[in-house]
Short mmCIF file of C-alpha atoms and ligand atoms in Angstrom, two decimals:
data_model
loop_
_atom_site.label_atom_id
_atom_site.label_comp_id
_atom_site.label_asym_id
_atom_site.label_seq_id
_atom_site.Cartn_x
_atom_site.Cartn_y
_atom_site.Cartn_z
CA MET A 1 0.00 0.00 0.00
CA ALA A 2 1.62 3.26 -1.18
CA ARG A 3 2.10 5.73 1.67
CA VAL A 4 0.30 9.05 1.38
CA VAL A 5 -0.14 12.18 3.45
CA THR A 6 -3.46 13.96 3.50
CA LEU A 7 -3.54 17.73 3.40
CA ASN A 8 -6.76 19.48 4.37
CA VAL A 9 -7.00 22.77 2.45
CA GLY A 10 -10.21 24.65 3.12
CA GLU A 11 -13.01 22.29 2.09
CA LYS A 12 -10.58 20.11 0.18
CA SER A 13 -8.71 17.04 1.36
CA VAL A 14 -5.75 16.23 -0.86
CA GLU A 15 -3.68 13.06 -0.75
CA MET A 16 -0.04 13.29 -1.72
CA PRO A 17 2.20 10.27 -2.26
CA VAL A 18 5.16 9.83 0.12
CA THR A 19 8.55 9.07 -1.37
CA GLU A 20 11.10 7.28 0.84
CA GLY A 21 14.85 7.26 0.33
CA THR A 22 17.17 4.31 0.96
CA GLU A 23 18.26 5.89 4.27
CA GLY A 24 14.67 6.40 5.39
CA GLU A 25 14.31 10.04 4.43
CA LEU A 26 10.67 10.84 3.74
CA GLY A 27 9.26 13.46 1.42
CA PHE A 28 5.75 14.06 0.29
CA ASP A 29 5.35 14.66 -3.41
CA ILE A 30 3.69 18.05 -3.99
CA THR A 31 3.97 18.05 -7.78
CA LYS A 32 0.15 18.26 -8.00
CA LEU A 33 -0.35 20.61 -5.03
CA ARG A 34 -1.04 23.83 -6.97
CA ALA A 35 -3.24 22.17 -9.55
CA GLU A 36 -5.34 20.49 -6.87
CA THR A 37 -5.40 23.21 -4.17
CA GLY A 38 -4.28 26.49 -5.74
CA TYR A 39 -1.59 26.66 -3.05
CA VAL A 40 2.18 26.69 -3.48
CA THR A 41 4.62 25.91 -0.66
CA TYR A 42 6.70 28.74 0.81
CA ASP A 43 10.27 27.76 1.78
CA PRO A 44 12.60 30.71 0.90
CA ALA A 45 15.99 29.10 1.64
CA LEU A 46 14.70 25.70 0.55
CA GLY A 47 15.76 24.15 3.86
CA ASN A 48 12.65 21.98 3.94
CA THR A 49 12.45 21.24 0.24
CA GLY A 50 13.79 18.17 -1.51
CA ALA A 51 14.69 19.53 -4.96
CA CYS A 52 15.63 16.17 -6.43
CA LYS A 53 16.33 12.52 -5.77
CA SER A 54 20.03 11.68 -5.79
CA ALA A 55 22.13 8.54 -5.30
CA ILE A 56 25.49 10.30 -5.08
CA THR A 57 26.02 11.63 -1.52
CA PHE A 58 24.19 11.02 1.74
CA ILE A 59 24.49 13.32 4.77
CA ASP A 60 22.97 12.70 8.18
CA GLY A 61 23.36 16.11 9.85
CA ASP A 62 22.31 14.91 13.30
CA LYS A 63 24.67 11.95 13.37
CA GLY A 64 27.47 13.66 11.42
CA TYR A 65 27.49 11.09 8.60
CA LEU A 66 28.84 11.85 5.11
CA ARG A 67 28.93 9.03 2.55
CA HIS A 68 29.72 9.03 -1.16
CA ARG A 69 27.86 6.26 -3.03
CA GLY A 70 27.40 4.66 0.43
CA ILE A 71 31.09 4.74 1.45
CA PRO A 72 31.79 6.77 4.65
CA ILE A 73 34.04 9.79 4.16
CA GLU A 74 36.32 8.51 6.95
CA GLN A 75 37.14 5.38 4.94
CA LEU A 76 37.63 7.34 1.72
CA ALA A 77 39.91 9.85 3.48
CA GLU A 78 42.00 7.02 4.91
CA LYS A 79 42.10 4.57 1.99
CA SER A 80 41.25 6.42 -1.23
CA ASP A 81 42.47 9.50 -3.05
CA PHE A 82 40.92 12.46 -4.89
CA ILE A 83 40.97 10.96 -8.40
CA GLU A 84 39.42 7.68 -7.23
CA VAL A 85 36.69 9.56 -5.32
CA ALA A 86 36.07 11.74 -8.39
CA TYR A 87 35.53 8.54 -10.41
CA LEU A 88 33.29 7.08 -7.68
CA LEU A 89 31.10 10.21 -7.65
CA ILE A 90 30.79 10.55 -11.42
CA PHE A 91 30.53 6.91 -12.53
CA GLY A 92 28.88 5.47 -9.41
CA LYS A 93 31.49 2.92 -8.40
CA LEU A 94 35.14 2.62 -7.38
CA PRO A 95 37.23 2.15 -10.54
CA THR A 96 39.04 -1.09 -11.41
CA ALA A 97 42.77 -0.71 -11.96
CA ASP A 98 42.20 -0.41 -15.72
CA GLU A 99 39.37 2.11 -15.32
CA ARG A 100 41.54 4.19 -13.00
CA LYS A 101 44.44 4.06 -15.47
CA LYS A 102 42.21 5.19 -18.36
CA PHE A 103 40.71 8.00 -16.27
CA SER A 104 44.17 9.18 -15.18
CA GLN A 105 45.39 9.08 -18.78
CA ARG A 106 42.40 11.21 -19.82
CA LEU A 107 43.20 13.71 -17.08
CA GLY A 108 46.86 13.88 -18.14
CA ALA A 109 45.99 14.23 -21.81
CA ASN A 110 43.63 17.13 -21.09
CA ALA A 111 45.80 19.14 -18.69
CA ALA A 112 47.19 21.68 -21.15
CA LEU A 113 45.39 24.87 -22.16
CA ASP A 114 45.14 26.05 -25.75
CA PRO A 115 47.81 28.76 -26.37
CA ALA A 116 45.08 31.13 -27.63
CA PHE A 117 43.18 30.43 -24.38
CA LYS A 118 46.16 31.69 -22.37
CA LYS A 119 45.93 35.03 -24.13
CA VAL A 120 42.64 35.61 -22.29
CA PHE A 121 44.60 35.53 -19.03
CA GLU A 122 46.71 38.42 -20.28
CA SER A 123 43.56 40.57 -20.37
CA PHE A 124 42.99 40.23 -16.60
CA PRO A 125 44.46 42.78 -14.17
CA HIS A 126 46.94 41.09 -11.80
CA ASP A 127 44.71 41.89 -8.83
CA ALA A 128 41.67 40.26 -10.45
CA ALA A 129 39.55 38.22 -7.99
CA PRO A 130 40.68 34.60 -8.49
CA MET A 131 37.10 33.27 -8.38
CA ALA A 132 36.01 35.77 -11.05
CA ALA A 133 38.88 34.60 -13.24
CA LEU A 134 38.06 30.94 -12.56
CA SER A 135 34.41 31.27 -13.53
CA ALA A 136 35.31 33.30 -16.63
CA MET A 137 38.00 30.84 -17.71
CA ILE A 138 35.78 27.79 -17.30
CA ASN A 139 33.29 29.35 -19.68
CA THR A 140 36.20 30.39 -21.92
CA ALA A 141 37.29 26.73 -21.98
CA SER A 142 33.96 25.88 -23.58
CA CYS A 143 34.81 28.27 -26.43
CA PHE A 144 37.69 25.93 -27.23
CA ASP A 145 35.70 22.75 -26.83
CA SER A 146 32.82 22.16 -29.27
CA THR A 147 31.53 19.00 -27.52
CA VAL A 148 31.12 20.12 -23.85
CA ALA A 149 29.45 16.86 -22.92
CA ASP A 150 26.31 17.13 -25.01
CA GLY A 151 26.81 13.70 -26.50
CA ASP A 152 26.90 10.07 -25.42
CA ASP A 153 28.45 8.65 -22.25
CA GLU A 154 31.85 8.30 -23.86
CA GLN A 155 31.82 11.94 -24.92
CA PHE A 156 30.62 12.88 -21.43
CA ALA A 157 33.47 10.90 -19.80
CA GLU A 158 35.99 12.73 -22.00
CA ALA A 159 34.44 16.13 -21.23
CA ALA A 160 34.30 15.37 -17.50
CA ALA A 161 37.99 14.48 -17.42
CA ARG A 162 38.77 17.54 -19.52
CA LEU A 163 36.92 19.86 -17.14
CA ILE A 164 38.45 18.35 -13.99
CA SER A 165 41.92 18.55 -15.49
CA LYS A 166 41.64 22.01 -16.99
CA THR A 167 40.08 23.51 -13.85
CA ARG A 168 43.26 22.45 -12.02
CA THR A 169 45.46 24.01 -14.71
CA ILE A 170 43.37 27.17 -14.82
CA GLY A 171 43.68 27.41 -11.02
CA ALA A 172 47.47 27.22 -11.25
CA TYR A 173 47.53 29.78 -14.06
CA ILE A 174 45.38 32.17 -12.01
CA TYR A 175 47.96 31.97 -9.23
CA ARG A 176 50.79 32.62 -11.71
CA MET A 177 48.92 35.48 -13.38
CA THR A 178 48.03 37.23 -10.09
CA ASN A 179 51.66 36.88 -8.96
CA LYS A 180 53.09 38.08 -12.30
CA LEU A 181 54.89 34.75 -12.77
CA PRO A 182 55.44 32.96 -16.08
CA TYR A 183 53.10 30.01 -16.73
CA VAL A 184 54.41 26.51 -16.17
CA GLU A 185 53.11 23.94 -18.64
CA PRO A 186 51.54 20.78 -17.12
CA ASP A 187 53.69 17.66 -17.09
CA PRO A 188 51.40 14.84 -18.37
CA LYS A 189 53.60 12.29 -16.58
CA LEU A 190 52.85 13.78 -13.14
CA PRO A 191 49.80 12.73 -11.08
CA TYR A 192 46.99 15.28 -10.70
CA VAL A 193 47.99 16.98 -7.43
CA ALA A 194 51.74 16.93 -8.04
CA ASN A 195 51.12 18.48 -11.46
CA PHE A 196 49.08 21.23 -9.84
CA LEU A 197 51.75 22.03 -7.25
CA ARG A 198 54.47 22.05 -9.90
CA MET A 199 52.43 24.43 -12.09
CA MET A 200 51.83 26.63 -9.05
CA PHE A 201 55.23 26.78 -7.42
CA SER A 202 58.00 25.63 -9.75
CA THR A 203 60.49 27.95 -11.42
CA PRO A 204 60.72 27.37 -15.18
CA GLY A 205 63.92 25.57 -16.10
CA THR A 206 64.48 24.13 -12.63
CA GLN A 207 63.63 20.68 -11.24
CA TYR A 208 60.61 21.02 -8.91
CA GLU A 209 60.81 18.61 -5.98
CA VAL A 210 57.40 17.23 -5.06
CA HIS A 211 57.10 16.36 -1.36
CA LYS A 212 54.75 13.44 -0.58
CA GLU A 213 53.49 15.03 2.66
CA VAL A 214 52.42 18.10 0.69
CA THR A 215 50.74 16.20 -2.15
CA ASP A 216 49.01 13.93 0.39
CA ALA A 217 47.72 16.97 2.32
CA LEU A 218 46.38 18.66 -0.79
CA ASP A 219 44.90 15.42 -2.11
CA LEU A 220 43.00 15.10 1.18
CA ILE A 221 41.74 18.69 0.90
CA PHE A 222 40.44 18.06 -2.65
CA LEU A 223 38.94 14.69 -1.64
CA LEU A 224 37.05 16.14 1.34
CA HIS A 225 35.58 18.91 -0.83
CA ALA A 226 34.52 16.64 -3.71
CA ASP A 227 30.75 16.61 -3.15
CA HIS A 228 28.21 17.55 -0.53
CA GLU A 229 24.71 16.79 -1.88
CA GLN A 230 22.46 19.78 -2.61
CA ASN A 231 24.53 22.68 -1.21
CA CYS A 232 24.14 26.16 -2.66
CA SER A 233 26.67 25.81 -5.50
CA THR A 234 25.61 22.29 -6.47
CA SER A 235 21.98 23.40 -6.54
CA THR A 236 23.11 26.24 -8.81
CA VAL A 237 24.79 23.76 -11.16
CA ARG A 238 21.58 21.73 -11.25
CA MET A 239 19.41 24.81 -11.76
CA VAL A 240 21.51 26.03 -14.70
CA GLY A 241 21.81 22.50 -16.11
CA SER A 242 18.04 22.05 -15.99
CA SER A 243 17.72 24.52 -18.88
CA LYS A 244 19.94 22.08 -20.85
CA ALA A 245 22.87 24.52 -20.57
CA ASN A 246 26.12 22.66 -21.15
CA LEU A 247 28.42 21.24 -18.46
CA TYR A 248 30.94 24.10 -18.56
CA ALA A 249 28.26 26.82 -18.29
CA SER A 250 26.60 25.00 -15.38
CA CYS A 251 29.87 24.53 -13.48
CA ALA A 252 30.99 28.11 -14.16
CA ALA A 253 27.76 29.20 -12.46
CA GLY A 254 28.59 26.86 -9.56
CA VAL A 255 31.91 28.68 -9.13
CA CYS A 256 30.04 31.97 -8.68
CA ALA A 257 27.73 30.53 -6.03
CA LEU A 258 30.67 28.93 -4.19
CA TRP A 259 32.47 32.31 -4.07
CA GLY A 260 30.12 33.72 -1.42
CA PRO A 261 31.55 34.13 2.13
CA LEU A 262 28.67 32.09 3.57
CA HIS A 263 29.66 29.15 1.34
CA GLY A 264 33.04 28.32 -0.18
CA GLY A 265 34.37 31.83 0.46
CA ALA A 266 34.23 31.09 4.19
CA ASN A 267 37.68 29.46 4.10
CA VAL A 268 39.16 32.87 3.26
CA GLU A 269 37.11 34.57 6.00
CA VAL A 270 38.30 32.01 8.58
CA LEU A 271 41.96 32.91 7.96
CA GLU A 272 41.17 36.63 8.10
CA MET A 273 39.27 36.09 11.35
CA LEU A 274 42.18 34.16 12.89
CA ASP A 275 44.61 36.80 11.65
CA VAL A 276 42.65 39.62 13.34
CA ILE A 277 42.92 37.76 16.63
CA HIS A 278 46.57 36.83 16.04
CA LYS A 279 47.56 40.40 15.22
CA GLY A 280 46.19 41.40 18.60
CA GLY A 281 43.09 43.08 17.22
CA MET A 282 41.22 41.27 19.93
CA THR A 283 41.41 38.09 22.03
CA ALA A 284 39.51 34.93 21.10
CA GLU A 285 37.17 35.63 24.01
CA GLN A 286 36.54 39.19 22.75
CA TYR A 287 35.90 37.93 19.21
CA LEU A 288 33.31 35.46 20.48
CA GLU A 289 31.64 38.25 22.42
CA GLN A 290 31.35 40.19 19.14
CA VAL A 291 29.82 37.08 17.57
CA LYS A 292 27.25 36.82 20.35
CA GLU A 293 26.40 40.50 19.89
CA LYS A 294 25.84 39.54 16.22
CA LYS A 295 28.48 42.01 15.03
CA VAL A 296 30.50 39.29 13.28
CA LEU A 297 30.12 35.65 12.29
CA LEU A 298 32.27 32.83 13.64
CA TYR A 299 33.43 31.80 10.17
CA GLY A 300 34.03 28.09 9.71
CA PHE A 301 31.27 27.35 12.21
CA GLY A 302 27.65 26.38 11.63
CA HIS A 303 25.96 24.45 8.87
CA ARG A 304 22.47 24.17 7.42
CA VAL A 305 22.55 20.37 7.62
CA TYR A 306 25.14 19.38 10.22
CA LYS A 307 23.79 20.00 13.71
CA ASN A 308 26.72 17.97 14.95
CA PHE A 309 30.38 17.96 13.93
CA ASP A 310 31.00 18.18 10.18
CA PRO A 311 32.92 14.89 9.70
CA ARG A 312 35.23 16.64 7.26
CA ALA A 313 36.17 19.17 9.95
CA LYS A 314 37.03 16.32 12.31
CA ILE A 315 39.30 14.71 9.70
CA LEU A 316 40.96 18.04 8.88
CA LYS A 317 41.43 18.89 12.56
CA GLU A 318 43.11 15.53 13.16
CA SER A 319 45.27 15.84 10.04
CA SER A 320 46.27 19.49 10.57
CA ASP A 321 48.63 18.61 13.42
CA LYS A 322 50.24 15.79 11.43
CA VAL A 323 50.52 17.82 8.23
CA LEU A 324 52.08 20.84 9.93
CA ALA A 325 54.51 18.63 11.85
CA LYS A 326 55.49 16.69 8.67
CA ILE A 327 55.97 19.91 6.72
CA GLY A 328 57.80 21.43 9.65
CA VAL A 329 55.43 24.38 9.99
CA LYS A 330 54.31 25.81 13.34
CA ASP A 331 51.33 28.09 12.79
CA PRO A 332 50.01 30.16 15.72
CA LEU A 333 46.71 30.47 13.82
CA LEU A 334 46.14 26.75 14.44
CA ASP A 335 46.44 27.35 18.18
CA ILE A 336 43.96 30.23 17.90
CA ALA A 337 41.56 28.05 15.90
CA ARG A 338 41.73 25.34 18.55
CA LYS A 339 41.14 27.92 21.30
CA LEU A 340 38.13 29.40 19.48
CA GLU A 341 36.71 25.92 19.00
CA ALA A 342 37.24 24.92 22.63
CA LEU A 343 35.61 28.14 23.89
CA ALA A 344 32.66 27.90 21.48
CA LEU A 345 31.95 24.24 22.21
CA LYS A 346 31.38 25.02 25.87
CA ASP A 347 29.47 28.26 25.34
CA SER A 348 25.69 27.94 25.41
CA TYR A 349 25.30 30.54 22.64
CA PHE A 350 26.91 28.12 20.19
CA VAL A 351 25.80 24.88 21.81
CA ASP A 352 22.13 25.97 21.88
CA ARG A 353 22.33 26.89 18.18
CA LYS A 354 24.15 23.62 17.38
CA LEU A 355 27.06 25.47 15.86
CA TYR A 356 30.07 23.23 15.26
CA PRO A 357 33.16 23.55 13.08
CA ASN A 358 32.49 22.92 9.38
CA VAL A 359 34.83 21.96 6.55
CA ASP A 360 36.13 25.51 6.23
CA PHE A 361 37.36 25.87 9.80
CA TYR A 362 40.59 23.88 9.46
CA SER A 363 41.07 23.58 5.70
CA GLY A 364 42.70 27.01 5.40
CA ILE A 365 45.30 26.20 8.07
CA ILE A 366 46.49 23.22 6.02
CA MET A 367 46.38 25.10 2.70
CA LYS A 368 48.39 27.94 4.24
CA ALA A 369 50.94 25.45 5.60
CA ILE A 370 51.56 24.06 2.10
CA GLY A 371 52.05 27.57 0.72
CA ILE A 372 48.67 28.30 -0.84
CA PRO A 373 47.92 32.03 -0.54
CA VAL A 374 44.62 32.88 1.19
CA ASN A 375 43.10 34.46 -1.92
CA MET A 376 43.41 31.06 -3.68
CA PHE A 377 41.62 29.02 -0.98
CA THR A 378 38.20 29.13 -2.60
CA VAL A 379 39.69 28.33 -6.01
CA LEU A 380 41.05 25.13 -4.45
CA PHE A 381 37.63 24.43 -2.95
CA ALA A 382 36.22 24.69 -6.51
CA ILE A 383 38.91 22.37 -7.92
CA GLY A 384 37.97 19.82 -5.27
CA ARG A 385 34.21 20.28 -5.81
CA MET A 386 34.33 20.01 -9.60
CA PRO A 387 33.81 16.19 -9.69
CA GLY A 388 30.74 16.55 -7.47
CA TRP A 389 29.25 19.26 -9.66
CA ILE A 390 29.89 17.11 -12.74
CA ALA A 391 28.35 14.02 -11.10
CA GLN A 392 25.25 15.94 -10.01
CA TRP A 393 24.89 17.59 -13.44
CA LYS A 394 25.09 14.15 -15.13
CA GLU A 395 22.62 12.54 -12.71
CA GLN A 396 20.13 15.28 -13.50
CA ARG A 397 20.83 15.09 -17.26
CA ASP A 398 20.27 11.31 -17.25
CA GLU A 399 16.93 11.77 -15.46
CA ASN A 400 15.92 14.30 -18.13
CA VAL A 401 14.20 16.52 -15.53
CA ARG A 402 12.03 19.50 -16.48
CA ILE A 403 13.53 23.01 -16.36
CA ALA A 404 13.59 24.33 -12.79
CA ARG A 405 11.11 27.15 -12.39
CA PRO A 406 10.06 27.91 -8.76
CA ARG A 407 6.90 29.91 -7.98
CA GLN A 408 6.67 32.90 -5.60
CA ILE A 409 4.33 34.67 -3.22
CA TYR A 410 3.83 38.09 -4.83
CA THR A 411 3.87 41.01 -2.37
CA GLY A 412 4.09 43.95 -4.75
CA PRO A 413 1.44 46.56 -5.66
CA THR A 414 -1.92 45.30 -6.89
CA LYS A 415 -3.09 46.39 -10.36
CA SER A 416 -2.49 50.11 -10.99
CA ASP A 417 -2.56 52.28 -14.14
CA TYR A 418 0.26 54.02 -15.92
CA LEU A 419 0.69 57.63 -14.73
CA PRO A 420 1.74 60.28 -17.27
CA VAL A 421 4.90 62.06 -16.15
CA GLU A 422 3.07 65.38 -15.56
CA LYS A 423 0.89 63.68 -12.94
CA ARG A 424 3.71 62.03 -11.02
CA LYS A 425 4.86 63.41 -7.67
C1 LIG B 1 30.00 25.37 3.29
O1 LIG B 1 25.60 23.36 2.37
C2 LIG B 1 26.72 22.79 2.37
O2 LIG B 1 26.85 21.61 2.38
C3 LIG B 1 27.93 23.75 2.28
C4 LIG B 1 29.30 23.11 2.42
C5 LIG B 1 29.65 22.26 1.22
O3 LIG B 1 30.52 21.39 1.36
O4 LIG B 1 29.15 22.57 0.10
O5 LIG B 1 29.35 22.32 3.60
C6 LIG B 1 30.39 24.18 2.48
O6 LIG B 1 29.51 26.31 2.74
C7 LIG B 1 30.16 25.31 4.78
C8 LIG B 1 29.65 26.60 5.50
C9 LIG B 1 30.72 27.70 5.36
N1 LIG B 1 30.18 28.96 5.86
C10 LIG B 1 30.61 29.52 7.00
O7 LIG B 1 31.43 29.00 7.77
C11 LIG B 1 29.99 30.90 7.28
C12 LIG B 1 29.56 30.97 8.73
N2 LIG B 1 28.39 30.08 8.90
C13 LIG B 1 27.08 30.74 8.85
O8 LIG B 1 26.99 31.77 7.92
C14 LIG B 1 25.95 29.70 8.82
O9 LIG B 1 26.20 28.79 9.80
C15 LIG B 1 25.61 28.98 7.53
C16 LIG B 1 25.42 29.90 6.39
C17 LIG B 1 26.67 28.00 7.20
C18 LIG B 1 24.31 28.21 7.76
O10 LIG B 1 23.35 29.17 7.99
P1 LIG B 1 21.85 28.77 8.33
O11 LIG B 1 21.58 27.33 8.19
O12 LIG B 1 20.98 29.72 7.57
O13 LIG B 1 21.80 29.05 9.88
P2 LIG B 1 21.03 30.21 10.53
O14 LIG B 1 21.46 31.51 9.90
O15 LIG B 1 19.59 29.89 10.54
O16 LIG B 1 21.63 30.17 12.02
C19 LIG B 1 20.84 29.80 13.13
C20 LIG B 1 21.36 30.67 14.28
C21 LIG B 1 21.19 32.17 14.01
O17 LIG B 1 21.13 32.83 15.28
P3 LIG B 1 19.63 33.19 15.89
O18 LIG B 1 18.92 34.01 14.82
O19 LIG B 1 18.97 31.87 16.19
O20 LIG B 1 19.95 34.01 17.13
O21 LIG B 1 22.78 30.48 14.44
C22 LIG B 1 23.46 31.71 14.19
C23 LIG B 1 22.49 32.57 13.40
O22 LIG B 1 22.81 33.95 13.61
N3 LIG B 1 24.65 31.34 13.42
C24 LIG B 1 25.85 31.88 13.61
C25 LIG B 1 26.71 31.22 12.71
N4 LIG B 1 26.01 30.32 12.01
C26 LIG B 1 24.73 30.40 12.43
N5 LIG B 1 26.27 32.85 14.46
C27 LIG B 1 27.59 33.15 14.40
N6 LIG B 1 28.47 32.54 13.57
C28 LIG B 1 28.07 31.60 12.72
N7 LIG B 1 28.95 31.00 11.89
#
């Protein structure tokens, strides 16, 4: 017997089918609500609205679970790597050795940027916002790529690898451009992360030494950012993709949504917040007082879904000590972060609002330790999130969903007539 919920609307009683997910999540299907009752739902930030069904990532915000295709993030962080997780997200399973080899070869073959493409970089001012450049250059990439994943699965797989690989190269080029450094061509023989670091930090003509502790740390950062179900930027990718816009256009829009300081831009705000305290602007206690007076946010804390620890924050907190020790970096900002966390976790203001550290609270400390400048943090978030955006875009494309077009509750003026200018006040 199919489960239904009954909604009594005025004289009407409307039954709506209940849809149940594999983890027991329940949603009632309101696709016929307006036709049958004249009502729409009202849920401005969509916190109570299931916009889609998805089999990619599951989050249990109360228990602090994060799983990709059913595999807990803790196991993936310990046993997998970014490229394998990217494959898992996009193609729905862990790759065999041959599948992994072919995917890696595709990434290597697609790392370079067209020479004409690089000329576009020359048009940016050196102080251009890295996320503006990233979004622009992802769309520019589609000008050099006639397919952009509008074809069959094979063409999609090629375009997905191309976008993941080129986003990494574009990220490195943005760093070089903003620092007035010559570009370093990708080395197709190097693995994904090592290639990125070499393009970022090597000096042309010299041998760049790749340190395993650094590549491991950055691989973990990318892996932990790879997907996070229907967050703001992923929902943007889906929204844009629902008009049948191509993969590059949809992901370029995702970059813009991620840029916001309440979303992916928070990792930059966290470092600036820690720096204010470190530079003696105020103590951690004083900063938290400002937060409680609602003058500032405690960046890197809070989450729409996690009302417990963000499991990614736990992993990053545990790894930050190890990474900094391995790299031989002692960062006072890490001590400040730990102090802020300890104070907040025993302060009823934060405990009552279920505010815990999220992925952005510790990620910046690690990125800073491996030499990534703060203004590039959100670009690296986007590089890590690209496989998730691609996977979500494909899942929606394969379901052939209708174009997204929400309704509204209109609150403007009721019907009025045009007023000739001489009669206006
Ligand atoms: C990411 O969605 C995802 O999955 C995103 C992400 C992903 O991987 O894609 O996980 C990545 O974006 C993580 C979040 C990064 N953002 C930040 O760290 C910015 C700081 N956090 C807040 O802006 C906030 O917590 C949000 C935006 C993350 C969530 O906001 P919500 O769900 O709208 O929470 P809310 O505004 O309803 O907060 C409830 C209460 C409010 O106080 P009261 O009105 O009840 O008195 O908690 C307060 C808020 O003012 N609050 C905070 C706070 N977060 C919430 N107060 C101070 N500092 C904060 N960080």
